[in-house]
Coordinates of C-alpha atoms in Angstrom, one line a residue:
X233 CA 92.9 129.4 71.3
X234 CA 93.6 131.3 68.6
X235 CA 93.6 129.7 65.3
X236 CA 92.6 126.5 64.4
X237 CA 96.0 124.8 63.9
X238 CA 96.6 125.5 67.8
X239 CA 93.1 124.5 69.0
X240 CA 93.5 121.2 67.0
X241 CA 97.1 120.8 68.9
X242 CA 95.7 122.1 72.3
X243 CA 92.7 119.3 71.7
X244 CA 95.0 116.3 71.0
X245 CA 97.1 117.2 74.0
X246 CA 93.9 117.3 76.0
X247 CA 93.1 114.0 74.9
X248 CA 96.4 112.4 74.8
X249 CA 96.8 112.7 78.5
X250 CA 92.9 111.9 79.4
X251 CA 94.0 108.5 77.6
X252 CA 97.5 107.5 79.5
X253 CA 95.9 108.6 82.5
X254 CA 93.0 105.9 81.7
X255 CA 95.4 103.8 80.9
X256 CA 97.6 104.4 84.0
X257 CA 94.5 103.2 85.8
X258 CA 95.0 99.6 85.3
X259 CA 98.7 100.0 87.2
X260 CA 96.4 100.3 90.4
X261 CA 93.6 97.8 89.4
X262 CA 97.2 95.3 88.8
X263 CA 98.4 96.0 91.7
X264 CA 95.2 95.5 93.9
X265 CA 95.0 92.0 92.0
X266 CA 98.1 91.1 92.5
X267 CA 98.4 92.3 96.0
X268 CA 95.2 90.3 96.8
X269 CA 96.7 86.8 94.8
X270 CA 99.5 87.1 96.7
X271 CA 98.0 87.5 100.3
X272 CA 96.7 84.9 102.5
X273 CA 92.5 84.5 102.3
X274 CA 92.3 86.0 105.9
X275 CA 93.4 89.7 104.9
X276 CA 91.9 90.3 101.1
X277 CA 89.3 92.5 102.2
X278 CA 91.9 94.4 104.2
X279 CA 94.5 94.3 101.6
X280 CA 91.9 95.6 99.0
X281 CA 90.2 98.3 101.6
X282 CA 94.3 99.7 101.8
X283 CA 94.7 99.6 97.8
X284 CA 91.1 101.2 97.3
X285 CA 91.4 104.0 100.2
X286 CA 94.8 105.0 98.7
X287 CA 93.0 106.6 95.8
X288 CA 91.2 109.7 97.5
X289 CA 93.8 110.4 100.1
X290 CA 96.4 110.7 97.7
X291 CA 94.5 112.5 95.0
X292 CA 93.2 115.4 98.0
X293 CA 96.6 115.8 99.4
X294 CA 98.1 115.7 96.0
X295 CA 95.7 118.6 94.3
X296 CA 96.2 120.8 98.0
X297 CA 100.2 120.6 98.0
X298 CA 101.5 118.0 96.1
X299 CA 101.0 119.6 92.6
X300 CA 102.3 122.9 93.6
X301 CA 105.9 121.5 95.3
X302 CA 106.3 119.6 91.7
X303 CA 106.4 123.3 90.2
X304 CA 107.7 125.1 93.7
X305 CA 110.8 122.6 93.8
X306 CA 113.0 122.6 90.6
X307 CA 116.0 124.4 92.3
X308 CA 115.0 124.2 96.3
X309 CA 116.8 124.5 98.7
X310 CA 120.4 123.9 97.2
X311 CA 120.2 126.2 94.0
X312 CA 117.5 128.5 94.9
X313 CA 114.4 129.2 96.2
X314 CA 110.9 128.1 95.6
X315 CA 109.7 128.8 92.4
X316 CA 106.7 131.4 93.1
X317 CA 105.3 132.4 90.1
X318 CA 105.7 129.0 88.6
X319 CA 103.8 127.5 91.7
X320 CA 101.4 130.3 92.0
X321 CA 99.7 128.8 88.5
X322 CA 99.2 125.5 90.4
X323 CA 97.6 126.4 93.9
X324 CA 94.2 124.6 94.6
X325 CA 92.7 128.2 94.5
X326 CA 93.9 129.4 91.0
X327 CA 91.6 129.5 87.8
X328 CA 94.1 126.8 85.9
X329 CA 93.0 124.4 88.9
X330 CA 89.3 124.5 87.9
X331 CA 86.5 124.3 85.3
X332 CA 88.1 126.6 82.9
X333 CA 87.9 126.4 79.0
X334 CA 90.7 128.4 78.2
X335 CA 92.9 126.1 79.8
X336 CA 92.0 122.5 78.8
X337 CA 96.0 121.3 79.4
X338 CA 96.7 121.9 83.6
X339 CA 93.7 119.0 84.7
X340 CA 95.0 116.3 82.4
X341 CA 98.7 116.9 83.2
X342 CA 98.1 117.3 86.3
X343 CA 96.5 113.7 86.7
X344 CA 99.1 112.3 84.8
X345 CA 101.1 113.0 87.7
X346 CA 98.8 111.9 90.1
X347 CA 98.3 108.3 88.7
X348 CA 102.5 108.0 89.1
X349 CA 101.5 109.6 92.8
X350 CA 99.2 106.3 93.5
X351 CA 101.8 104.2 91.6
X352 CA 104.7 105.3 94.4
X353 CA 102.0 105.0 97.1
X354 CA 101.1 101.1 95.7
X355 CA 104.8 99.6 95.3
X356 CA 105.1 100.4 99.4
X357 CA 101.8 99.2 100.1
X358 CA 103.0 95.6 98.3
X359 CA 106.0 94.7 100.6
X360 CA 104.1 95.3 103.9
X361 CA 101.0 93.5 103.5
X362 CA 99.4 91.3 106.3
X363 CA 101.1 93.3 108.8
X364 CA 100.6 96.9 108.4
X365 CA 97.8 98.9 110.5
X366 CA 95.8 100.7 107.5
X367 CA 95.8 103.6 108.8
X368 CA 99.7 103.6 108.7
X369 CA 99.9 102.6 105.6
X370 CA 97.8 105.6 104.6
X371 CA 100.0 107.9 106.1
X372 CA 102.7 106.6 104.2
X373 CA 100.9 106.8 100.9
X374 CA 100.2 110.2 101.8
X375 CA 103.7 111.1 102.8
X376 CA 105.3 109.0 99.3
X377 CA 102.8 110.0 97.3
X378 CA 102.0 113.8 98.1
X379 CA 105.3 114.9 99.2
X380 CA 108.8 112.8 98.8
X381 CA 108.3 111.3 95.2
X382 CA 106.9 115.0 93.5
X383 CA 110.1 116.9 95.5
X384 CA 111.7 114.5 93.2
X385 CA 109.8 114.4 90.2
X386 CA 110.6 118.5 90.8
X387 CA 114.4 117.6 91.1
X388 CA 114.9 115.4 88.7
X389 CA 112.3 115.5 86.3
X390 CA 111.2 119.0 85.9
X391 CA 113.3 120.3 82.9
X392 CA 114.6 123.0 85.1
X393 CA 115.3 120.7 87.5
X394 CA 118.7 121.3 89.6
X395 CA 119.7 117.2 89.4
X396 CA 119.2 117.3 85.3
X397 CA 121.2 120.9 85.3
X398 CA 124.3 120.0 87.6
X399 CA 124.4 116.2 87.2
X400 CA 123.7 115.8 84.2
X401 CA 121.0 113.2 85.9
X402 CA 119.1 111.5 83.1
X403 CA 115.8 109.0 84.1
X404 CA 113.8 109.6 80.7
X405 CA 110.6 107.0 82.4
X406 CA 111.9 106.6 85.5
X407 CA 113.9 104.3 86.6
X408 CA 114.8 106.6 90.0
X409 CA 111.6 109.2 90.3
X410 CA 109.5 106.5 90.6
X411 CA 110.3 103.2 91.5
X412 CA 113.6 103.4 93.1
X413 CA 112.4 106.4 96.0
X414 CA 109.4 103.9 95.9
X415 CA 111.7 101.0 96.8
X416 CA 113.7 102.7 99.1
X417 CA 110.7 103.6 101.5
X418 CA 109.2 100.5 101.3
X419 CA 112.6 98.8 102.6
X420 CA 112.5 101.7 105.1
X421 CA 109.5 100.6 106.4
X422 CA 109.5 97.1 106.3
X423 CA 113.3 97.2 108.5
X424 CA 110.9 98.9 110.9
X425 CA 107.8 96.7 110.3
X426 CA 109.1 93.3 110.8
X427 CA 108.6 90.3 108.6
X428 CA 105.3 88.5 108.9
X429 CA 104.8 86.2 111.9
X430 CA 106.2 82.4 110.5
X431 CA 108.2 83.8 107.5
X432 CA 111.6 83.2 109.4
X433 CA 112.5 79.7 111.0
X434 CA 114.0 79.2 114.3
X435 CA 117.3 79.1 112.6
X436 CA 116.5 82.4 110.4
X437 CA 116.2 80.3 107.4
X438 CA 113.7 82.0 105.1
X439 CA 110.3 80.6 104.2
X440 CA 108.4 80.8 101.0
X441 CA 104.7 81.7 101.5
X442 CA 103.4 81.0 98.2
X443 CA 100.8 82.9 96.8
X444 CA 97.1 82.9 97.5
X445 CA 95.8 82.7 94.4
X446 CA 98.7 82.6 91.1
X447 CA 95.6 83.1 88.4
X448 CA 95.0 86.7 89.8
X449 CA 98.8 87.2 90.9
X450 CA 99.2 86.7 86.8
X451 CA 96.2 88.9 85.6
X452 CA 97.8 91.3 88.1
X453 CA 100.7 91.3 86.9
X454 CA 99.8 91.8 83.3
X455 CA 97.7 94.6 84.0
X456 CA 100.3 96.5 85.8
X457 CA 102.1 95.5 82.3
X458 CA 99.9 97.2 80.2
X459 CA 99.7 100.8 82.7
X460 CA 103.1 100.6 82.8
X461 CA 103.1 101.1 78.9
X462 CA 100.6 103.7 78.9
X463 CA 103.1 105.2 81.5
X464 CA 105.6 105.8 78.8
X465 CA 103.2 107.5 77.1
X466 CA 102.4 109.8 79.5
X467 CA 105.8 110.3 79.7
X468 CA 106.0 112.1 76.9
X469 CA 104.6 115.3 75.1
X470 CA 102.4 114.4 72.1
X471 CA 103.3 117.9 70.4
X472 CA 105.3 120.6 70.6
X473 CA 106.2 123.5 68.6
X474 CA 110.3 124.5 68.4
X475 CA 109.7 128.0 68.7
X476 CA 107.3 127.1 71.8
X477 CA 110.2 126.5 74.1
X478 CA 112.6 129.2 73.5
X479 CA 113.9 128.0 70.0
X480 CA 115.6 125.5 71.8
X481 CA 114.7 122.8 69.6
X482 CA 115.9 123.1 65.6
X483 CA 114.6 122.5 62.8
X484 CA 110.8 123.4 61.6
X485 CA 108.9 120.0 62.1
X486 CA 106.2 120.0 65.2
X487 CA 108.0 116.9 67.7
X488 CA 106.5 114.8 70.7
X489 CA 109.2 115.0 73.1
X490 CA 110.2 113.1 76.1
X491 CA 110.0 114.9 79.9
X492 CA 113.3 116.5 79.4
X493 CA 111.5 117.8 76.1
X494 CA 114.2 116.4 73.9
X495 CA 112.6 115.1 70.7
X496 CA 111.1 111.4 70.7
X497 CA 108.4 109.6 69.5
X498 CA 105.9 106.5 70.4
X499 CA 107.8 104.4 68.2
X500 CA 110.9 104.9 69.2
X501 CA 109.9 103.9 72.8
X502 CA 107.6 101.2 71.8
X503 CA 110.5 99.3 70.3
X504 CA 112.3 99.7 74.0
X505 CA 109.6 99.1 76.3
X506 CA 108.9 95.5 74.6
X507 CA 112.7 94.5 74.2
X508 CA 113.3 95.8 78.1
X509 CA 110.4 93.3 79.0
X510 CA 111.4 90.6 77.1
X511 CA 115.1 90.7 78.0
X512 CA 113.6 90.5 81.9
X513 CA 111.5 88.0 81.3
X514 CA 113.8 85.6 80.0
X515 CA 116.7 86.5 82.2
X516 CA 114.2 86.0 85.6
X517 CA 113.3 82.3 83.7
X518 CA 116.4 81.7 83.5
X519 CA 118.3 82.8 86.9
X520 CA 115.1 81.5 89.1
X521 CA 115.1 77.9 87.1
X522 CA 111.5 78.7 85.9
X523 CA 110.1 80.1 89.6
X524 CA 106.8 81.7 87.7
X525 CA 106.6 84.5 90.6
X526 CA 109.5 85.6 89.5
X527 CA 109.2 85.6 85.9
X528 CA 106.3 87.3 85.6
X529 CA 108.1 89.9 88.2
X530 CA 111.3 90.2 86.1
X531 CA 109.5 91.3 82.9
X532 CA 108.7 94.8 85.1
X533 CA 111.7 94.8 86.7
X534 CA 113.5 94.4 83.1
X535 CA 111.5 97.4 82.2
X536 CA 112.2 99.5 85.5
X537 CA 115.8 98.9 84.7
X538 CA 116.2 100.1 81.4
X539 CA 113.8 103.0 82.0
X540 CA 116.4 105.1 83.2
X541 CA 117.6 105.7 78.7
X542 CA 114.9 104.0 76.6
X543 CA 114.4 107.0 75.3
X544 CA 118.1 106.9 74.0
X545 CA 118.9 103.0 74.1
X546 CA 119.0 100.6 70.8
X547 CA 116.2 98.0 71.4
X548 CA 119.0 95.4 71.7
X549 CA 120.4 97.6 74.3
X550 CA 117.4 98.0 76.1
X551 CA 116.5 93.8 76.1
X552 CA 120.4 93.6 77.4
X553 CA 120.2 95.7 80.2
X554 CA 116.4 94.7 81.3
X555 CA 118.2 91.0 81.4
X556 CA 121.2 92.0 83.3
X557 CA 119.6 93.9 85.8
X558 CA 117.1 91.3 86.7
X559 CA 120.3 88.9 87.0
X560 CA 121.7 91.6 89.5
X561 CA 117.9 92.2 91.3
X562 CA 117.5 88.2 91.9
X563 CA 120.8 88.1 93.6
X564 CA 120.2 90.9 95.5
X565 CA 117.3 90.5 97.0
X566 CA 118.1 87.4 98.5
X567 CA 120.9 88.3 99.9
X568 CA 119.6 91.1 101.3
X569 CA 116.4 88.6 103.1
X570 CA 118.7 86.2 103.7
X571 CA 121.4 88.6 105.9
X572 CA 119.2 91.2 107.2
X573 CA 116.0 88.7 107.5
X574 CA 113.7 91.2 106.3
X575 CA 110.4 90.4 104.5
X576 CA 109.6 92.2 101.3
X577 CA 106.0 90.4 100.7
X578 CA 106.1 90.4 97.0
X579 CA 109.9 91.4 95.8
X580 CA 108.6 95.4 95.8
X581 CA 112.2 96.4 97.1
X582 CA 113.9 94.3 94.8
X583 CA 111.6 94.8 91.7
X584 CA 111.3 98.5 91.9
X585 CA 114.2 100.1 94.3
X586 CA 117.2 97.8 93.3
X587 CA 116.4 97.1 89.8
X588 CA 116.0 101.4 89.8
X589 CA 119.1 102.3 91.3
X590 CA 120.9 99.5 88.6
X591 CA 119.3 101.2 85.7
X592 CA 120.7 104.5 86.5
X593 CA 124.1 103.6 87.1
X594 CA 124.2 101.4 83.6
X595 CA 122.7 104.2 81.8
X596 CA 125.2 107.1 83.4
X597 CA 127.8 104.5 81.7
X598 CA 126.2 103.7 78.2
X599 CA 124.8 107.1 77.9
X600 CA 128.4 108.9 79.1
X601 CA 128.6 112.2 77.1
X602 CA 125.0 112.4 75.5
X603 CA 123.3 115.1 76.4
X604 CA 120.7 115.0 79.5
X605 CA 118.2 117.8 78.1
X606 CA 118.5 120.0 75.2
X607 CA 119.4 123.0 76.8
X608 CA 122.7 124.6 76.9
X609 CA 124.9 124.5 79.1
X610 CA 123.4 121.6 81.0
X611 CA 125.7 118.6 82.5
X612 CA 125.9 115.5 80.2
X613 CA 124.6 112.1 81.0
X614 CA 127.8 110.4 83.4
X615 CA 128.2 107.5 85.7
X616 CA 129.2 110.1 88.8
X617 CA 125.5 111.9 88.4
X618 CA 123.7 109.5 87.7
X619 CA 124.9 107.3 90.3
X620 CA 124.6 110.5 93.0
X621 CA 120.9 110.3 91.9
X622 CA 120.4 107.3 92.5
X623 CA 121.5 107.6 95.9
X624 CA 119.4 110.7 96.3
X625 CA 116.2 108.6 94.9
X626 CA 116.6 105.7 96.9
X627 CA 118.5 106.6 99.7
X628 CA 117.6 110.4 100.6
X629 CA 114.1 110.7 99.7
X630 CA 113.1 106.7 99.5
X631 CA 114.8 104.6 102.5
X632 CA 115.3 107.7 105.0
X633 CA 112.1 108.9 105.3
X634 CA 110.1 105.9 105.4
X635 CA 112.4 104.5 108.0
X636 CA 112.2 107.0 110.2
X637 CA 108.4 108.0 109.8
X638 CA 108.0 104.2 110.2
X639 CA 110.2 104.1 113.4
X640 CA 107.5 107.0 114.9
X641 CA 104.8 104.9 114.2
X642 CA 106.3 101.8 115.7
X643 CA 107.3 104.3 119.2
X644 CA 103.5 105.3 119.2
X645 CA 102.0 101.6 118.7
X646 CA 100.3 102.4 115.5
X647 CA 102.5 100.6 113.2
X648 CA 102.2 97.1 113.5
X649 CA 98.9 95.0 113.9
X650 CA 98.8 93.0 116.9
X651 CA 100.1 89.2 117.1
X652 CA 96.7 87.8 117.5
X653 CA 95.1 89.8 115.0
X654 CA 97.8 88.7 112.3
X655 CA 96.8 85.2 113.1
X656 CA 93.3 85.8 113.0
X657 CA 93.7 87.5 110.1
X658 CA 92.6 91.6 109.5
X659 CA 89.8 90.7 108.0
X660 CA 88.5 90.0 111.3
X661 CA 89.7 92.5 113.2
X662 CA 89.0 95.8 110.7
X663 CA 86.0 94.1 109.0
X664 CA 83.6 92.8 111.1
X665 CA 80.3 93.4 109.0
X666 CA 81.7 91.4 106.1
X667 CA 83.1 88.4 108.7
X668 CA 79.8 88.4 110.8
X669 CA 77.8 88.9 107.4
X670 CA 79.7 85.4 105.8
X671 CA 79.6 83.9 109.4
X672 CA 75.7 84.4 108.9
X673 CA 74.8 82.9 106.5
X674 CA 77.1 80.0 106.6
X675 CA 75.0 79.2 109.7
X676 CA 71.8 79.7 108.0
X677 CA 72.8 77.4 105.4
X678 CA 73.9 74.7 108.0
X679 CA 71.1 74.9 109.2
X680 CA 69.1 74.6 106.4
X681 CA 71.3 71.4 105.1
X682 CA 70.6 69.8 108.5
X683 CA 66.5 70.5 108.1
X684 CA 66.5 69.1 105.1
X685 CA 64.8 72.6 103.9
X686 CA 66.7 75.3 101.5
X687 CA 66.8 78.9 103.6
X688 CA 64.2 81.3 102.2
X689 CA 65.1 84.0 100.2

């Protein structure tokens, strides 16, 4: 580093990210908490084991491939071809992908990346539980997390990427990259999958199966609340120089930018991350009649649906469209259970695919004309691109291969768990220690209660 003006910046950035991506830990701890609430007694251990084991699959598949098709990608296959040199910088075997002081930006960035990788991997995981062999699931995480949502994070995120150059596609905190290709597998799988064994009556009439536990459901949920805000952050560059990116930026002052590295700040996105999540939050209230499963869930999807611009919105804009899109999500998602009688365990499709593709579509309408990047001769923001994205997010790279991964699974028998194992509950059947452990010493402390004696230590 030469000079101590840069070696100060190069520090901060290196810390910045170490703290989102610290941060971006608690999405996972949410979501194993709220997976766990929300699941039957019989499969916790099983749900948690599937949560937990998505960690190092994801991060090992992620640093051998995953990383390099984020910086391969921008233009492949449709306007050009893999990015080499780019890439070559990001191979498992390079010095940037190792101890290495004069690079102290690649590892943090890089795990930035990876905690949104576990974040895809975690919204599937959701809608299937109680059903879902683990080791299928795993494959999936692997599949989502390591290949499908970085080819789009390359496509649509990257600032070279072809979607933000010819469509003018514009997902600032992603509304699309994320949670709507996560949405789309998930309902991919689960039309595979098959809803859980009594969630359908005779007639098809849906039935609720309330959660397990709504204390841990709720911590859950506001701890995915609180990632999900250190998410913006890591959204965004703390610090950047003008002249650093080609001069395309004006003016003399040093800027934190947003992915597309259009100037922004913390502030700015502060303001629209807490008016998104109150505007859901009131409208789910209000549209489920006070149903506190889906409160708590409309604050993220009010969030998830004004992602796509709050990095452009007004904070009254931002609370308007979080509310309206919840409205929209609800609807939806019953609909969709009740017609198709699929079973999304906890709302994942609804909360993160539809409320995804309905935050794109609004913002290609309130952000018509404004620019998608700051580089010339890009494609503005418009309803046309961003509602093509959101078909590519959901529909191309989301719903299609999930479905059809899901449907080779289901031809080989390793998809589904078998009928009297779901009744049993997996616990049993992919935990024995732990059952025959508790089983153990429930009977030593039987036994003890009917001898009148307290079992030894």
């Amino acid at each position: 580093m030469d000079g101590n003006l840069n070696a100060l910046t190069t520090v901060f950035t290196e810390f910045y990210y170490w703290v989102t991506v610290v941060f971006m830990f608690l999405i996972h701890v949410g979501f194993c908490m709220y997976e766990v609430g929300a699941s039957r007694h019989r499969n916790h251990m099983h749900t948690l084991m599937k949560n937990i084991m998505i960690i190092p699959l994801v991060t090992v598949t992620f640093f051998f491939f995953g990383w390099w098709i984020y910086w391969a990608f921008p233009n492949f296959p449709f306007f050009g071809g893999l990015n080499h040199e780019a890439a070559a910088a990001n191979l498992p075997w390079s010095q940037n992908m190792a101890t290495n002081l004069s690079d102290r930006i690649t590892g943090v960035f890089w795990a930035a990346f990876l905690l949104f990788s576990w974040t895809a991997a975690s919204i599937v995981s959701g809608a299937v539980i109680e059903r879902i062999r683990s080791s299928a699931l795993w494959v999936h995480a692997v599949m989502i997390g390591s290949v499908f949502w970085i080819i789009d994070a390359a496509w649509g995120w990257h600032a070279e990427g072809w979607m933000v150059k010819y469509l003018g596609y514009h997902d600032a905190y992603a509304s699309g990259v994320i949670h709507a290709i996560a949405g789309g597998y998930a309902l991919g799988v689960i039309m595979v999958l098959g809803p859980r064994l009594g969630k359908f009556a005779a007639d098809g009439t849906p039935r609720d199966i309330p959660p397990h536990n709504p204390w841990m459901l709720t911590i859950g949920i506001f701890l995915i609340y609180s990632g999900f805000w250190g998410f913006y952050a890591a959204c965004n560059i703390p610090v950047i120089s003008p002249e650093g990116i080609g001069g395309l930026l004006t003016g003399d002052t040093w800027t934190a930018t947003n992915i597309y590295l259009a100037p922004t700040s913390l502030s700015a996105i502060t303001f629209n991350f807490l008016m998104s999540l109150s505007g859901g939050l009131m409208a789910a209230y209000v549209v489920s009649k006070g149903d506190a499963f889906w409160t708590f869930s409309g604050g993220l999807a009010g969030i998830i649906t004004a992602s796509a611009g709050n990095d452009l919105y007004h904070p009254i804009q931002a609370m308007l469209v979080g509310a309206v899109g919840v409205v929209i999500v609800y609807k939806l998602h019953y609909w969709v259970e009740r017609r198709f009688k699929l079973d999304d365990a906890v709302g994942a499709v609804a909360v993160h695919g539809y409320s995804g593709i309905v935050g794109l579509i609004l913002a290609g309408f309130l952000l018509w004309g404004a620019p998608s990047s700051p580089y010339e001769g890009y494609a503005t923001v418009n309803p046309v691109g961003q509602t093509i994205g959101a078909v590519i997010m959901f529909g191309v790279l989301g719903w299609l291969p999930g479905f059809l991964i899901a449907k080779m699974q289901a031809a080989a028998g390793v998809l589904r768990i078998p009928v009297e194992v779901e009744l049993q509950g997996l616990d049993y059947a992919e935990h024995h220690a732990y059952e025959e452990a508790k089983a153990e010493i429930i009977a030593a402390d039987k036994a003890a209660l009917n001898g009148g004696s307290v079992p030894a230590e």
